[in-house]
PDB file of C-alpha atoms in Angstrom:
ATOM      1  CA  UNK E   1      10.672 -47.813  -5.153  1.00  0.00           C
ATOM      2  CA  UNK E   2      13.979 -48.250  -7.061  1.00  0.00           C
ATOM      3  CA  UNK E   3      17.328 -48.789  -4.659  1.00  0.00           C
ATOM      4  CA  UNK E   4      18.609 -45.471  -6.012  1.00  0.00           C
ATOM      5  CA  UNK E   5      15.501 -43.867  -4.335  1.00  0.00           C
ATOM      6  CA  UNK E   6      16.530 -46.441  -1.147  1.00  0.00           C
ATOM      7  CA  UNK E   7      19.948 -44.970  -0.267  1.00  0.00           C
ATOM      8  CA  UNK E   8      18.684 -41.156  -0.991  1.00  0.00           C
ATOM      9  CA  UNK E   9      16.040 -41.234   2.100  1.00  0.00           C
ATOM     10  CA  UNK E  10      18.952 -43.448   4.000  1.00  0.00           C
ATOM     11  CA  UNK E  11      20.875 -40.713   2.874  1.00  0.00           C
ATOM     12  CA  UNK E  12      18.196 -38.226   4.174  1.00  0.00           C
ATOM     13  CA  UNK E  13      17.404 -39.958   7.298  1.00  0.00           C
ATOM     14  CA  UNK E  14      21.419 -39.844   8.581  1.00  0.00           C
ATOM     15  CA  UNK E  15      21.400 -36.303   7.920  1.00  0.00           C
ATOM     16  CA  UNK E  16      18.566 -35.701  10.297  1.00  0.00           C
ATOM     17  CA  UNK E  17      19.807 -38.146  12.457  1.00  0.00           C
ATOM     18  CA  UNK E  18      23.484 -36.515  12.432  1.00  0.00           C
ATOM     19  CA  UNK E  19      21.837 -32.788  12.911  1.00  0.00           C
ATOM     20  CA  UNK E  20      19.980 -33.661  15.460  1.00  0.00           C
ATOM     21  CA  UNK E  21      22.565 -35.547  17.528  1.00  0.00           C
ATOM     22  CA  UNK E  22      24.515 -32.669  17.388  1.00  0.00           C
ATOM     23  CA  UNK E  23      22.166 -29.880  19.014  1.00  0.00           C
ATOM     24  CA  UNK E  24      20.671 -28.023  15.633  1.00  0.00           C
ATOM     25  CA  UNK E  25      17.401 -25.966  15.856  1.00  0.00           C
ATOM     26  CA  UNK E  26      16.644 -26.370  11.813  1.00  0.00           C
ATOM     27  CA  UNK E  27      17.054 -28.594   9.393  1.00  0.00           C
ATOM     28  CA  UNK E  28      16.251 -28.772   5.769  1.00  0.00           C
ATOM     29  CA  UNK E  29      15.356 -31.136   2.935  1.00  0.00           C
ATOM     30  CA  UNK E  30      14.581 -31.308   0.078  1.00  0.00           C
ATOM     31  CA  UNK E  31      13.814 -33.022  -3.471  1.00  0.00           C
ATOM     32  CA  UNK E  32      14.240 -32.739  -6.762  1.00  0.00           C
ATOM     33  CA  UNK E  33      11.578 -33.195  -9.516  1.00  0.00           C
ATOM     34  CA  UNK E  34      12.511 -34.692 -12.664  1.00  0.00           C
ATOM     35  CA  UNK E  35       9.586 -32.930 -15.615  1.00  0.00           C
ATOM     36  CA  UNK E  36      10.880 -36.100 -18.106  1.00  0.00           C
ATOM     37  CA  UNK E  37      10.099 -38.619 -15.210  1.00  0.00           C
ATOM     38  CA  UNK E  38       6.584 -36.845 -14.461  1.00  0.00           C
ATOM     39  CA  UNK E  39       5.209 -36.740 -18.199  1.00  0.00           C
ATOM     40  CA  UNK E  40       5.354 -40.278 -18.010  1.00  0.00           C
ATOM     41  CA  UNK E  41       2.717 -40.775 -14.066  1.00  0.00           C
ATOM     42  CA  UNK E  42      -0.397 -40.872 -14.835  1.00  0.00           C
ATOM     43  CA  UNK E  43      -1.108 -38.236 -11.873  1.00  0.00           C
ATOM     44  CA  UNK E  44       2.224 -36.538 -11.171  1.00  0.00           C
ATOM     45  CA  UNK E  45       0.751 -34.490  -8.412  1.00  0.00           C
ATOM     46  CA  UNK E  46      -0.397 -37.302  -6.144  1.00  0.00           C
ATOM     47  CA  UNK E  47       3.359 -39.201  -6.894  1.00  0.00           C
ATOM     48  CA  UNK E  48       4.384 -35.990  -5.499  1.00  0.00           C
ATOM     49  CA  UNK E  49       2.368 -35.433  -2.433  1.00  0.00           C
ATOM     50  CA  UNK E  50       3.066 -38.964  -1.526  1.00  0.00           C
ATOM     51  CA  UNK E  51       6.665 -38.332  -1.038  1.00  0.00           C
ATOM     52  CA  UNK E  52       6.852 -35.400   0.286  1.00  0.00           C
ATOM     53  CA  UNK E  53       4.805 -37.220   2.758  1.00  0.00           C
ATOM     54  CA  UNK E  54       7.197 -40.336   3.079  1.00  0.00           C
ATOM     55  CA  UNK E  55      10.167 -37.671   3.827  1.00  0.00           C
ATOM     56  CA  UNK E  56       8.331 -35.770   6.685  1.00  0.00           C
ATOM     57  CA  UNK E  57       6.858 -38.836   8.410  1.00  0.00           C
ATOM     58  CA  UNK E  58      10.478 -40.030   8.227  1.00  0.00           C
ATOM     59  CA  UNK E  59      11.533 -36.914   9.555  1.00  0.00           C
ATOM     60  CA  UNK E  60       9.741 -36.068  12.273  1.00  0.00           C
ATOM     61  CA  UNK E  61      10.397 -40.143  13.083  1.00  0.00           C
ATOM     62  CA  UNK E  62      13.887 -39.062  14.228  1.00  0.00           C
ATOM     63  CA  UNK E  63      12.646 -35.426  16.510  1.00  0.00           C
ATOM     64  CA  UNK E  64      12.249 -32.891  14.041  1.00  0.00           C
ATOM     65  CA  UNK E  65       8.841 -30.967  13.373  1.00  0.00           C
ATOM     66  CA  UNK E  66       8.046 -29.857  10.282  1.00  0.00           C
ATOM     67  CA  UNK E  67       7.569 -25.918   9.350  1.00  0.00           C
ATOM     68  CA  UNK E  68       7.359 -25.379   5.641  1.00  0.00           C
ATOM     69  CA  UNK E  69       7.297 -26.936   2.138  1.00  0.00           C
ATOM     70  CA  UNK E  70       7.814 -24.726  -0.401  1.00  0.00           C
ATOM     71  CA  UNK E  71       8.511 -25.826  -4.200  1.00  0.00           C
ATOM     72  CA  UNK E  72      11.157 -23.720  -6.594  1.00  0.00           C
ATOM     73  CA  UNK E  73      11.071 -24.439  -9.686  1.00  0.00           C
ATOM     74  CA  UNK E  74      11.561 -28.686  -9.587  1.00  0.00           C
ATOM     75  CA  UNK E  75      12.596 -28.936  -6.428  1.00  0.00           C
ATOM     76  CA  UNK E  76      10.859 -29.567  -3.137  1.00  0.00           C
ATOM     77  CA  UNK E  77      12.082 -27.924  -0.313  1.00  0.00           C
ATOM     78  CA  UNK E  78      11.465 -28.304   3.458  1.00  0.00           C
ATOM     79  CA  UNK E  79      12.243 -26.647   6.389  1.00  0.00           C
ATOM     80  CA  UNK E  80      12.498 -28.805  10.324  1.00  0.00           C
ATOM     81  CA  UNK E  81      12.515 -27.614  13.564  1.00  0.00           C
ATOM     82  CA  UNK E  82      13.347 -29.590  16.375  1.00  0.00           C
ATOM     83  CA  UNK E  83      10.375 -31.120  18.293  1.00  0.00           C
ATOM     84  CA  UNK E  84      10.178 -30.388  21.847  1.00  0.00           C
TER      85      UNK E  84
END
């Protein structure tokens, strides 16, 4: 995991905490896939699934529940609702 990845994850979790503290009912997160970078990876789908699992676990730890994961072009969009 590189420093940019760590910073992006930290911002994502901070945004999830802020939305939860404000009383929002839903939260959306997305990650972008670099197709050029994935061409160098031996098993890109395994790496993408691992990244999705990492985001879902991290956001659910804040108090959200994942209700959907969708792909659009080179982006993965995840929807969360307040757990309760």
